[in-house]
């Protein structure tokens, strides 16, 4: 009897321990399976009335964003009209010049010599023309008296015409030589400021070489490329507001011109925005801004209410006390009371309750409870949504069915 007890007690104890261990393992696996399995119940969410917005027709203050570099409306390059050495060039970058002001001088030694030669040739042609004219007059008198025939008179007429033609050619050559001498003077074509000085005194330049760049900063414009969808609503005279790099305050502008042709490839259209010159504005500065378009009525929601974490944009509607995802087709954007809104062309009806972006990520089908209308919120908003009781959490003790 004692020997049996000696072996039975350890076996019973081992069986009890094994049973407890097996039970613990089974309970652990069950808990892990419950955690790994997808939850069939959706936790409830309580929102404030300010977290809900009603999709409604509004006047969208439409804007078209533009950007680009500033350039002067009037600018010009001072070029050399003759080849030669730069004798003098007084203007430098930043200097203010007037139209017609003498800025430099090219070497005109060779043109001056050609002018002298042309003047001498013209003098010789004039002398020959005088001789031919006197011979013609004498022959006319002799023909009248019958001393020479009419054939001799015709020869004198031809000689006189040839001499006059040679004289006119010589005078024209002299004028061209004189123009070459005058082209050696470097005169400002427009008034403005020197932007570039491309040569220095002593350099030899060819015909049509660039010497100076002059820009007129009294009128500046922005060249902006606009998409074909947006250019249809833009017209000449519409106002714009530009933010220029380096300036603290925006600069007002207006649509001055619209290019009639689209760019090859991108199909974008160039729009020119004019602005009045200011002391701080410079050619080449980068500017960005918006063209103000006339407002249009459209069904819209706040831009923050549109969610883009999926392949297609969507909004979360509050329908039958639950958040329901609705794919939407968006249209033009605009502003309502200074806030960005976007047109909804498909996917929503007027009066639909939409969750704003302040709610954050919410799963489709989540139960929604809306608190009482906040101060300043329309009274109709409290009745526009349906409150449902919050479902208990699956892990809470209240998840067991009531008796």
XYZ file of C-alpha atoms in Angstrom:
403
model
C 0.000 0.000 0.000
C 2.740 2.452 0.790
C 4.606 1.603 -2.399
C 1.470 2.336 -4.483
C 0.978 5.682 -2.814
C 4.601 6.467 -3.414
C 4.081 6.208 -7.220
C 0.481 7.482 -7.433
C 0.997 10.857 -5.789
C 3.675 12.089 -8.302
C 1.601 10.859 -11.229
C -1.482 12.727 -10.017
C 0.553 15.872 -9.440
C 2.108 15.633 -12.904
C -1.345 15.171 -14.452
C -2.694 18.226 -12.681
C 0.261 20.368 -13.787
C -0.075 19.123 -17.371
C -3.765 19.950 -17.380
C -3.123 23.495 -16.192
C -0.374 23.968 -18.817
C -2.575 22.623 -21.628
C -5.419 24.872 -20.565
C -3.110 27.899 -20.531
C -1.760 27.042 -23.999
C -5.287 26.649 -25.399
C -6.379 29.959 -23.851
C -3.304 31.702 -25.299
C -3.949 30.355 -28.795
C -7.597 31.376 -28.590
C -6.619 34.909 -27.586
C -4.093 35.145 -30.427
C -6.665 33.885 -32.912
C -9.139 36.509 -31.737
C -6.525 39.247 -32.116
C -5.489 38.049 -35.582
C -9.043 37.652 -36.906
C -10.571 40.784 -38.527
C -12.942 42.562 -36.273
C -16.509 42.289 -37.440
C -17.616 45.142 -35.220
C -16.766 48.774 -35.900
C -16.015 50.996 -32.973
C -18.170 54.111 -32.667
C -16.878 57.692 -33.021
C -18.296 60.809 -31.434
C -17.907 64.031 -33.438
C -18.722 67.656 -32.886
C -21.140 69.481 -35.128
C -18.218 71.465 -36.527
C -16.753 68.226 -37.921
C -19.654 67.941 -40.371
C -20.150 70.112 -43.448
C -23.070 70.187 -45.858
C -22.375 69.899 -49.592
C -24.159 72.868 -51.107
C -24.051 75.180 -54.137
C -21.702 78.093 -53.487
C -20.117 80.922 -55.462
C -16.589 79.666 -56.063
C -14.145 82.570 -56.256
C -11.982 80.867 -58.859
C -8.274 81.496 -59.201
C -5.623 80.358 -61.650
C -2.110 79.969 -60.281
C 0.691 81.425 -62.415
C 4.446 81.706 -62.031
C 7.464 82.783 -64.022
C 10.182 85.381 -64.371
C 9.712 89.108 -64.766
C 10.933 90.855 -67.880
C 10.849 94.431 -69.104
C 8.276 95.271 -71.747
C 10.787 97.527 -73.499
C 14.380 96.362 -73.807
C 17.000 96.668 -76.524
C 20.583 95.771 -77.397
C 22.933 98.463 -78.645
C 24.737 96.858 -81.598
C 27.609 97.936 -83.785
C 26.612 98.951 -87.289
C 30.156 98.840 -88.638
C 33.202 96.744 -87.842
C 36.004 98.412 -85.983
C 37.763 98.988 -82.702
C 35.875 100.297 -79.673
C 37.505 103.648 -78.938
C 35.306 104.675 -75.988
C 32.396 103.219 -73.997
C 31.349 105.254 -70.973
C 28.157 103.461 -69.864
C 28.328 100.700 -67.261
C 25.844 98.328 -65.590
C 23.220 100.190 -63.584
C 23.698 103.563 -65.314
C 20.544 105.396 -66.358
C 20.537 106.585 -69.967
C 18.164 108.510 -72.215
C 17.103 107.728 -75.757
C 19.579 109.289 -78.202
C 22.337 109.727 -75.614
C 25.900 109.196 -76.878
C 27.386 106.227 -75.018
C 30.565 105.436 -76.946
C 32.560 105.686 -80.160
C 33.994 103.209 -82.665
C 37.128 103.794 -84.719
C 36.044 105.447 -88.005
C 39.425 105.902 -89.685
C 38.628 103.596 -92.593
C 35.079 104.923 -93.127
C 36.421 108.477 -93.076
C 38.948 107.637 -95.791
C 36.260 105.978 -97.887
C 34.112 109.074 -97.440
C 36.912 111.295 -98.660
C 37.424 109.039 -101.676
C 33.709 109.046 -102.456
C 33.559 112.851 -102.207
C 36.455 113.194 -104.633
C 34.811 110.775 -107.053
C 31.615 112.796 -106.797
C 33.525 115.993 -107.564
C 35.049 114.412 -110.668
C 31.649 113.149 -111.808
C 30.195 116.608 -111.302
C 32.901 118.115 -113.536
C 32.219 115.559 -116.263
C 28.517 116.257 -116.011
C 29.140 120.016 -116.433
C 31.260 119.396 -119.548
C 28.581 117.140 -121.047
C 25.861 119.710 -120.304
C 27.800 122.577 -121.979
C 28.486 120.388 -125.042
C 24.799 119.592 -125.300
C 23.827 123.261 -125.123
C 26.337 124.180 -127.844
C 25.169 121.374 -130.133
C 21.567 122.453 -129.757
C 22.523 125.957 -130.920
C 24.481 124.566 -133.863
C 21.602 122.340 -134.892
C 19.298 125.350 -134.845
C 21.662 127.206 -137.164
C 22.085 124.136 -139.425
C 25.810 123.640 -138.838
C 25.479 120.026 -137.505
C 23.005 117.241 -138.085
C 20.410 115.977 -135.662
C 22.402 112.754 -135.200
C 25.225 114.683 -133.530
C 22.719 116.265 -131.167
C 21.423 112.844 -130.104
C 24.962 111.798 -129.221
C 25.348 114.856 -127.014
C 22.059 114.080 -125.280
C 23.212 110.537 -124.496
C 26.576 111.775 -123.184
C 24.816 114.257 -120.907
C 22.472 111.589 -119.502
C 25.395 109.255 -118.779
C 27.328 112.020 -117.052
C 24.340 112.890 -114.831
C 23.887 109.233 -113.892
C 27.550 108.915 -112.949
C 27.207 112.021 -110.826
C 24.196 110.630 -108.939
C 26.014 107.335 -108.322
C 29.034 109.163 -106.965
C 26.841 111.274 -104.668
C 25.090 108.148 -103.365
C 28.436 106.488 -102.638
C 29.486 109.587 -100.724
C 26.270 109.465 -98.666
C 26.881 105.803 -97.810
C 30.420 106.604 -96.712
C 29.138 109.472 -94.581
C 26.607 107.130 -92.955
C 29.376 104.683 -92.088
C 31.238 107.481 -90.364
C 28.077 108.413 -88.429
C 27.454 104.772 -87.476
C 30.643 104.893 -85.459
C 28.756 106.902 -82.801
C 27.128 104.589 -80.233
C 23.739 106.094 -79.361
C 21.177 104.658 -76.892
C 18.137 103.334 -78.829
C 15.781 103.637 -75.818
C 15.825 105.150 -72.370
C 16.378 102.957 -69.327
C 19.183 101.323 -67.391
C 22.242 99.434 -68.568
C 21.766 95.732 -67.800
C 24.858 94.308 -69.533
C 28.118 95.696 -70.869
C 29.413 93.089 -73.289
C 32.597 94.747 -74.648
C 35.439 96.871 -73.364
C 37.389 99.719 -75.025
C 40.132 98.398 -77.272
C 38.217 95.343 -78.466
C 37.480 94.953 -82.156
C 33.879 94.126 -82.965
C 32.153 92.934 -86.105
C 29.009 94.230 -87.732
C 25.846 93.630 -85.641
C 27.823 92.674 -82.518
C 26.055 93.276 -79.178
C 27.668 96.000 -77.100
C 25.170 97.022 -74.390
C 21.772 95.841 -73.138
C 19.300 98.497 -72.026
C 16.091 97.710 -70.106
C 13.217 100.011 -69.235
C 11.952 99.095 -65.753
C 8.986 101.460 -65.880
C 6.852 98.615 -67.255
C 7.369 94.971 -66.343
C 5.409 91.868 -67.241
C 5.198 88.220 -66.262
C 5.102 85.481 -68.886
C 3.086 82.575 -67.475
C 2.111 79.287 -69.103
C -1.520 78.373 -68.385
C -3.122 74.975 -68.930
C -5.758 74.730 -71.679
C -8.493 73.968 -69.114
C -7.834 77.241 -67.275
C -7.139 79.617 -70.150
C -10.768 79.500 -71.317
C -11.858 81.577 -68.323
C -9.093 84.175 -68.613
C -9.684 87.443 -70.444
C -7.729 90.652 -70.916
C -8.054 93.054 -68.009
C -8.650 90.519 -65.229
C -6.812 91.393 -61.985
C -4.061 89.328 -60.429
C -1.914 89.437 -57.324
C 1.746 88.416 -57.552
C 4.258 87.599 -54.852
C 7.722 88.567 -56.055
C 10.855 87.136 -54.462
C 12.419 89.717 -52.185
C 9.242 91.771 -51.684
C 7.217 91.521 -48.497
C 3.965 92.817 -49.983
C 2.175 91.384 -53.049
C 2.249 93.368 -56.284
C -1.009 94.024 -58.171
C -1.061 93.082 -61.849
C -3.524 92.583 -64.695
C -3.825 90.371 -67.747
C -2.373 92.445 -70.585
C -2.250 89.976 -73.490
C -3.008 86.331 -74.299
C -0.989 84.482 -76.895
C -3.257 83.220 -79.705
C -1.155 80.073 -80.223
C -0.525 77.166 -77.846
C 2.944 75.861 -77.143
C 4.054 72.781 -79.033
C 4.028 69.652 -76.894
C 2.528 70.956 -73.648
C -0.366 72.760 -75.412
C -0.123 75.448 -72.744
C -0.997 79.047 -73.619
C 1.219 81.976 -72.638
C -0.506 84.749 -70.700
C 1.205 88.108 -70.164
C 0.537 89.936 -66.891
C 1.528 93.609 -66.783
C 2.471 95.507 -63.655
C 3.601 99.014 -62.947
C 7.278 99.447 -62.293
C 8.462 99.766 -58.708
C 11.938 100.635 -57.396
C 12.385 97.141 -55.935
C 11.335 95.253 -59.077
C 14.043 93.946 -61.369
C 14.059 91.987 -64.592
C 14.542 88.268 -64.027
C 13.001 88.090 -60.543
C 10.765 85.068 -59.953
C 7.113 85.742 -59.202
C 4.133 83.574 -58.387
C 0.522 84.502 -57.902
C -3.109 83.995 -58.860
C -5.400 85.430 -61.505
C -8.815 86.279 -60.103
C -11.601 84.785 -62.244
C -15.307 85.631 -62.000
C -17.076 83.430 -59.398
C -19.450 80.703 -60.563
C -22.148 78.772 -58.719
C -21.315 75.070 -58.220
C -21.951 72.207 -55.799
C -18.814 72.121 -53.647
C -17.256 70.944 -50.397
C -14.131 72.107 -48.543
C -10.957 70.847 -50.160
C -9.852 69.384 -46.819
C -12.881 67.058 -46.856
C -11.638 65.297 -50.002
C -9.471 62.286 -49.180
C -6.753 61.017 -51.518
C -5.319 57.997 -49.696
C -6.914 55.702 -52.297
C -6.597 55.460 -56.057
C -9.576 57.781 -56.593
C -10.557 60.808 -54.510
C -13.473 60.254 -52.170
C -15.386 61.812 -49.282
C -16.944 60.307 -46.173
C -20.679 60.897 -46.028
C -22.685 60.642 -42.826
C -25.553 58.372 -43.847
C -27.842 56.439 -41.487
C -25.501 57.152 -38.590
C -22.427 55.692 -40.273
C -19.494 57.005 -42.281
C -19.876 55.900 -45.891
C -17.143 56.394 -48.487
C -18.298 57.995 -51.749
C -16.023 58.338 -54.763
C -16.317 61.821 -56.291
C -15.367 63.522 -59.547
C -13.804 66.907 -58.819
C -13.952 70.071 -60.888
C -12.533 73.551 -60.546
C -11.230 74.944 -57.291
C -11.993 78.241 -55.615
C -12.354 80.003 -52.302
C -15.304 80.490 -49.973
C -14.740 82.924 -47.103
C -11.014 82.633 -47.668
C -10.997 78.822 -47.443
C -10.238 76.505 -50.396
C -13.275 74.644 -51.745
C -13.574 72.312 -54.717
C -16.435 71.573 -57.088
C -17.966 68.090 -56.934
C -19.294 67.150 -60.362
C -20.310 63.562 -59.548
C -20.736 61.468 -56.409
C -22.641 63.822 -54.090
C -26.051 65.406 -53.882
C -26.981 68.788 -52.503
C -27.462 68.609 -48.742
C -25.225 65.582 -48.152
C -23.422 65.573 -44.781
C -19.682 65.193 -45.258
C -16.965 64.652 -42.658
C -14.336 67.398 -42.692
C -10.608 66.787 -42.806
C -10.231 67.567 -39.094
C -11.751 64.185 -38.240
C -8.726 62.319 -39.541
C -8.739 58.774 -40.883
C -12.088 57.050 -40.397
C -12.906 53.550 -41.603
C -15.806 53.000 -43.938
C -18.830 51.944 -41.915
C -17.765 53.518 -38.628
C -20.723 54.427 -36.425
C -20.924 58.173 -35.849
C -22.440 60.047 -32.927
C -22.786 63.820 -33.411
C -22.811 66.049 -30.372
C -25.139 69.005 -29.985
C -24.614 71.959 -32.315
C -21.756 74.161 -31.244
C -22.126 77.858 -30.667
C -22.379 79.728 -33.926
C -23.335 76.551 -35.845
C -26.605 76.601 -37.806
C -29.458 75.053 -35.847
C -30.401 72.928 -38.836
C -27.086 71.101 -38.579
C -28.143 69.352 -35.368
C -31.069 67.773 -37.148
C -29.195 67.110 -40.366
C -27.376 64.134 -38.893
C -28.700 61.092 -37.092
C -27.132 60.075 -33.796
C -26.724 56.397 -33.050
C -25.459 54.774 -29.862
C -21.767 54.021 -29.739
C -21.029 50.321 -30.138
C -18.962 48.760 -27.335
C -15.415 47.669 -27.945
C -14.956 43.918 -28.705
C -12.390 43.579 -25.898
C -14.510 45.224 -23.226
C -16.453 43.332 -20.610
C -19.699 44.757 -21.992
C -19.214 42.794 -25.196
C -20.940 39.756 -23.651
C -24.580 39.543 -24.738
C -27.071 40.686 -22.085
C -29.213 38.027 -20.446
